Amino acid sequence: MIIGRINPFIRRVEFGGLDVQDCSERLVEDYARRNFVTAGGWALEAMAIDGSPTAQKSATPGIDAQRVDPATGDYHLYAFKSGTVTRNSDIIAAIKQHGRRAERLIRQNRSSGGVHLNYSVLTGKTEYTFDDGVHRPSSAETWSQMFGLEQERALELALAIAAEAGKLVRHDASVHLDALVLLVATYLEDQTNPGRMDWDFVARRSMQVKSSWKDEDAERHKRAYAALQATDYVSYSEADDDE
C-alpha cells in the first residue's frame, strides 16, 4: 500500500537527495500519521452514533448515520467528516446522491416525515450554513443533535469521552514501524547502487502496465520479507498467539 502511493514526481522533489533509509522513514511516518487520523475519524463517527439516544448507523452507503426526531417524525441523515476539508462540488454531489438513495429507502418503509440531509464536520466548523438542499451545521450543533443535549453540555461530553478513550490507545508502535521501515527500505533500494532509492523502478511501477514490473515487484517483496525474518521482530498476531 505504501509503495503504491508513492508519487515519483512529487516525492522525488520533496525528498531531494535523501538515501533510501531516510526516504523510507519519511514514507512510513506519513503513512502512520494518515492512518491515525483515519482511525480517529472512524472513532468519532462511532462515538457520535453510540452516544446518541436516537441515531443509528445508516444502511445506505455514503450516509454515516440517521436519526428520527421523536417530536416531528422527521429523518435526519448525516455524512460525517472528522475535520475541515476543502469542500468541492464532487463531494457535495456524492452526498446528495447518497441522500436521495436513503430517502427512497425511507419512503419505501411508508414514512411520512420529512428527510433532511446534513453534511457534518465534527470539529472545525463554527457556523451553520445551508445550500442546495444540504444542511451544514456547526460542529457544536452536530454534537448537540446527536447527543440530544445543549451545545455546551454536548461538547463537554464528547471531549470527556475522547479523553478517556485516549487512555486506552496504544501509542508506542515504534517496534512495528521500525519493521515497516525495514520492509520499505529493502524493497525500494537500488540493487546496483546500495543505499540509494530506485526512483526508476518507482516510476515504472506507478505508471506502466503491471506485466512490465510484476516479476521485479515479487522479487523485491521476497527480499524485503527475508530481511525482516532475519531480525527478531514479532508481529502483534504472533505475540497474541504466544499469549
Protein backbone atom coordinates (compact mmCIF):
# COMPACT_ATOMS: atom_id res chain seq x y z
CA MET A 1 0.00 0.00 0.00
CA ILE A 2 2.80 2.40 0.87
CA ILE A 3 4.72 1.62 -2.29
CA GLY A 4 1.66 2.02 -4.50
CA ARG A 5 1.02 5.52 -3.17
CA ILE A 6 4.48 6.93 -3.91
CA ASN A 7 4.32 9.79 -6.39
CA PRO A 8 7.68 9.61 -8.23
CA PHE A 9 7.42 13.28 -9.23
CA ILE A 10 6.38 14.99 -6.01
CA ARG A 11 8.19 12.67 -3.61
CA ARG A 12 11.46 12.88 -5.52
CA VAL A 13 11.33 16.67 -5.32
CA GLU A 14 10.31 16.56 -1.65
CA PHE A 15 12.98 14.06 -0.60
CA GLY A 16 15.75 15.59 -2.69
CA GLY A 17 18.98 13.62 -2.28
CA LEU A 18 17.88 11.56 0.76
CA ASP A 19 19.10 7.97 0.86
CA VAL A 20 16.72 5.03 0.82
CA GLN A 21 16.65 4.71 4.62
CA ASP A 22 15.68 8.33 5.18
CA CYS A 23 13.10 8.22 2.38
CA SER A 24 11.55 5.08 3.85
CA GLU A 25 11.35 6.60 7.31
CA ARG A 26 9.51 9.61 5.85
CA LEU A 27 7.13 7.42 3.87
CA VAL A 28 6.26 5.25 6.87
CA GLU A 29 5.87 8.29 9.14
CA ASP A 30 3.40 9.86 6.68
CA TYR A 31 1.52 6.56 6.35
CA ALA A 32 1.24 6.09 10.12
CA ARG A 33 0.06 9.66 10.70
CA ARG A 34 -2.55 9.39 7.94
CA ASN A 35 -3.82 6.09 9.35
CA PHE A 36 -4.13 7.52 12.84
CA VAL A 37 -6.21 10.40 11.51
CA THR A 38 -8.39 7.98 9.53
CA ALA A 39 -8.89 5.71 12.54
CA GLY A 40 -9.68 8.77 14.64
CA GLY A 41 -12.38 9.75 12.17
CA TRP A 42 -13.96 6.31 12.43
CA ALA A 43 -13.83 6.55 16.23
CA LEU A 44 -15.52 9.97 16.22
CA GLU A 45 -18.27 8.66 13.97
CA ALA A 46 -18.83 5.69 16.29
CA MET A 47 -18.82 7.97 19.32
CA ALA A 48 -21.46 10.24 17.79
CA ILE A 49 -23.74 7.32 16.92
CA ASP A 50 -23.22 5.23 20.06
CA GLY A 51 -23.66 8.27 22.29
CA SER A 52 -26.94 9.25 20.68
CA PRO A 53 -30.31 8.23 22.12
CA THR A 54 -31.95 8.43 18.68
CA ALA A 55 -29.28 7.86 16.00
CA GLN A 56 -28.18 4.67 14.32
CA LYS A 57 -25.76 3.61 11.62
CA SER A 58 -27.29 4.13 8.21
CA ALA A 59 -27.71 1.16 5.88
CA THR A 60 -27.18 3.42 2.86
CA PRO A 61 -23.57 3.64 1.55
CA GLY A 62 -22.26 7.20 1.80
CA ILE A 63 -24.60 8.11 4.65
CA ASP A 64 -22.94 7.57 8.01
CA ALA A 65 -25.87 7.95 10.39
CA GLN A 66 -29.56 8.64 10.58
CA ARG A 67 -31.82 9.65 13.42
CA VAL A 68 -35.52 10.28 13.81
CA ASP A 69 -36.73 13.35 15.64
CA PRO A 70 -39.25 11.95 18.15
CA ALA A 71 -41.16 15.24 18.17
CA THR A 72 -41.70 15.55 14.39
CA GLY A 73 -41.00 12.12 12.95
CA ASP A 74 -38.53 13.71 10.53
CA TYR A 75 -35.43 11.79 9.42
CA HIS A 76 -32.05 13.47 9.69
CA LEU A 77 -29.30 11.91 7.56
CA TYR A 78 -25.64 12.63 8.29
CA ALA A 79 -22.47 12.43 6.25
CA PHE A 80 -19.68 12.93 8.80
CA LYS A 81 -16.24 14.42 8.29
CA SER A 82 -13.77 14.34 11.17
CA GLY A 83 -12.38 17.79 10.33
CA THR A 84 -12.48 20.61 7.84
CA VAL A 85 -11.55 19.69 4.29
CA THR A 86 -11.68 21.55 1.01
CA ARG A 87 -15.29 21.15 0.05
CA ASN A 88 -15.86 20.77 -3.67
CA SER A 89 -18.75 20.04 -5.98
CA ASP A 90 -17.84 16.35 -6.30
CA ILE A 91 -18.15 15.77 -2.54
CA ILE A 92 -21.47 17.59 -2.29
CA ALA A 93 -22.83 15.87 -5.40
CA ALA A 94 -21.96 12.47 -3.92
CA ILE A 95 -23.60 13.33 -0.61
CA LYS A 96 -26.78 14.46 -2.38
CA GLN A 97 -26.86 11.28 -4.44
CA HIS A 98 -26.47 9.12 -1.34
CA GLY A 99 -29.12 11.19 0.41
CA ARG A 100 -31.64 10.60 -2.38
CA ARG A 101 -30.99 6.87 -2.21
CA ALA A 102 -31.50 6.86 1.55
CA GLU A 103 -34.69 8.88 1.20
CA ARG A 104 -36.11 6.34 -1.26
CA LEU A 105 -35.49 3.57 1.26
CA ILE A 106 -37.20 5.60 3.96
CA ARG A 107 -40.20 6.23 1.72
CA GLN A 108 -40.42 2.54 0.92
CA ASN A 109 -40.99 1.98 4.63
CA ARG A 110 -44.04 4.25 4.32
CA SER A 111 -42.56 7.04 6.42
CA SER A 112 -44.39 10.36 6.03
CA GLY A 113 -41.86 12.50 7.91
CA GLY A 114 -39.51 14.98 6.28
CA VAL A 115 -35.98 13.98 5.27
CA HIS A 116 -33.07 16.34 5.95
CA LEU A 117 -29.52 15.83 4.67
CA ASN A 118 -26.65 17.06 6.85
CA TYR A 119 -23.00 17.45 5.91
CA SER A 120 -21.47 17.48 9.39
CA VAL A 121 -17.88 18.38 10.20
CA LEU A 122 -17.20 17.09 13.71
CA THR A 123 -14.60 19.70 14.53
CA GLY A 124 -13.57 22.96 12.88
CA LYS A 125 -16.92 24.28 11.62
CA THR A 126 -18.14 27.22 13.68
CA GLU A 127 -21.28 28.37 11.84
CA TYR A 128 -24.39 26.81 10.33
CA THR A 129 -24.92 27.18 6.59
CA PHE A 130 -27.47 25.80 4.13
CA ASP A 131 -27.04 25.50 0.40
CA ASP A 132 -28.62 23.47 -2.40
CA GLY A 133 -30.67 21.27 -0.09
CA VAL A 134 -27.81 20.33 2.22
CA HIS A 135 -27.63 21.47 5.84
CA ARG A 136 -24.15 22.20 7.17
CA PRO A 137 -24.49 22.54 10.95
CA SER A 138 -21.64 23.85 13.04
CA SER A 139 -19.56 21.22 14.83
CA ALA A 140 -21.20 22.13 18.13
CA GLU A 141 -24.67 21.83 16.58
CA THR A 142 -23.82 18.38 15.24
CA TRP A 143 -22.78 17.07 18.66
CA SER A 144 -25.83 18.70 20.19
CA GLN A 145 -28.15 17.00 17.71
CA MET A 146 -26.50 13.61 18.12
CA PHE A 147 -26.39 13.61 21.93
CA GLY A 148 -29.70 15.40 22.44
CA LEU A 149 -28.05 17.97 24.71
CA GLU A 150 -27.40 21.70 24.70
CA GLN A 151 -24.27 22.56 22.76
CA GLU A 152 -22.04 23.27 25.76
CA ARG A 153 -23.04 20.05 27.51
CA ALA A 154 -22.71 18.05 24.29
CA LEU A 155 -19.17 19.31 23.71
CA GLU A 156 -18.20 18.61 27.32
CA LEU A 157 -19.45 15.04 26.96
CA ALA A 158 -17.71 14.47 23.61
CA LEU A 159 -14.39 15.78 24.90
CA ALA A 160 -14.69 13.74 28.12
CA ILE A 161 -15.28 10.54 26.13
CA ALA A 162 -12.30 11.32 23.89
CA ALA A 163 -10.08 11.95 26.92
CA GLU A 164 -11.00 8.58 28.42
CA ALA A 165 -10.55 6.82 25.08
CA GLY A 166 -7.07 8.30 24.79
CA LYS A 167 -6.02 6.36 27.87
CA LEU A 168 -6.85 3.09 26.12
CA VAL A 169 -4.96 3.73 22.87
CA ARG A 170 -1.62 2.03 22.48
CA HIS A 171 0.64 4.87 21.36
CA ASP A 172 4.06 3.21 21.20
CA ALA A 173 4.17 1.31 17.93
CA SER A 174 7.85 2.03 17.30
CA VAL A 175 8.85 -1.65 17.05
CA HIS A 176 6.29 -2.27 14.32
CA LEU A 177 7.01 0.98 12.50
CA ASP A 178 10.74 0.16 12.51
CA ALA A 179 9.90 -3.22 10.97
CA LEU A 180 7.82 -1.48 8.32
CA VAL A 181 10.67 0.92 7.54
CA LEU A 182 12.96 -2.08 7.03
CA LEU A 183 10.49 -3.66 4.63
CA VAL A 184 10.03 -0.45 2.64
CA ALA A 185 13.74 0.41 2.53
CA THR A 186 14.73 -3.07 1.39
CA TYR A 187 12.02 -3.05 -1.28
CA LEU A 188 12.97 0.40 -2.61
CA GLU A 189 16.76 0.06 -2.56
CA ASP A 190 18.57 0.25 -5.87
CA GLN A 191 20.47 -3.03 -6.13
CA THR A 192 23.10 -1.53 -8.41
CA ASN A 193 23.64 1.43 -6.05
CA PRO A 194 23.20 0.20 -2.46
CA GLY A 195 21.75 2.81 -0.11
CA ARG A 196 20.02 4.75 -2.88
CA MET A 197 16.36 4.99 -3.80
CA ASP A 198 15.47 3.23 -7.04
CA TRP A 199 13.34 6.04 -8.46
CA ASP A 200 13.38 4.48 -11.93
CA PHE A 201 11.58 1.40 -10.61
CA VAL A 202 9.12 3.53 -8.60
CA ALA A 203 8.24 5.44 -11.76
CA ARG A 204 7.85 2.26 -13.79
CA ARG A 205 5.69 0.64 -11.11
CA SER A 206 3.38 3.64 -10.77
CA MET A 207 2.89 4.45 -14.46
CA GLN A 208 3.42 1.37 -16.61
CA VAL A 209 1.43 -1.83 -17.11
CA LYS A 210 1.81 -4.39 -14.34
CA SER A 211 3.28 -7.00 -16.67
CA SER A 212 6.39 -4.84 -17.08
CA TRP A 213 7.24 -4.81 -13.37
CA LYS A 214 5.34 -7.59 -11.59
CA ASP A 215 8.28 -10.05 -11.58
CA GLU A 216 10.64 -7.47 -10.12
CA ASP A 217 7.94 -6.45 -7.64
CA ALA A 218 7.65 -10.04 -6.44
CA GLU A 219 11.42 -10.31 -6.08
CA ARG A 220 11.59 -7.08 -4.11
CA HIS A 221 8.83 -8.28 -1.77
CA LYS A 222 10.65 -11.57 -1.27
CA ARG A 223 13.89 -9.74 -0.49
CA ALA A 224 12.13 -7.40 1.96
CA TYR A 225 10.46 -10.21 3.91
CA ALA A 226 13.73 -12.12 4.07
CA ALA A 227 15.37 -9.07 5.62
CA LEU A 228 12.59 -8.83 8.20
CA GLN A 229 12.77 -12.54 9.03
CA ALA A 230 16.48 -12.12 9.74
CA THR A 231 15.58 -9.87 12.70
CA ASP A 232 13.88 -10.79 15.98
CA TYR A 233 10.70 -8.93 15.08
CA VAL A 234 7.43 -10.44 16.35
CA SER A 235 4.12 -9.21 14.94
CA TYR A 236 1.04 -8.46 17.02
CA SER A 237 -0.73 -11.61 15.85
CA GLU A 238 2.24 -13.83 16.67
CA ALA A 239 2.59 -12.25 20.10
CA ASP A 240 -1.12 -12.75 20.75
CA ASP A 241 -0.82 -16.43 19.75
CA ASP A 242 2.03 -16.88 22.24
CA GLU A 243 -0.13 -15.45 24.99
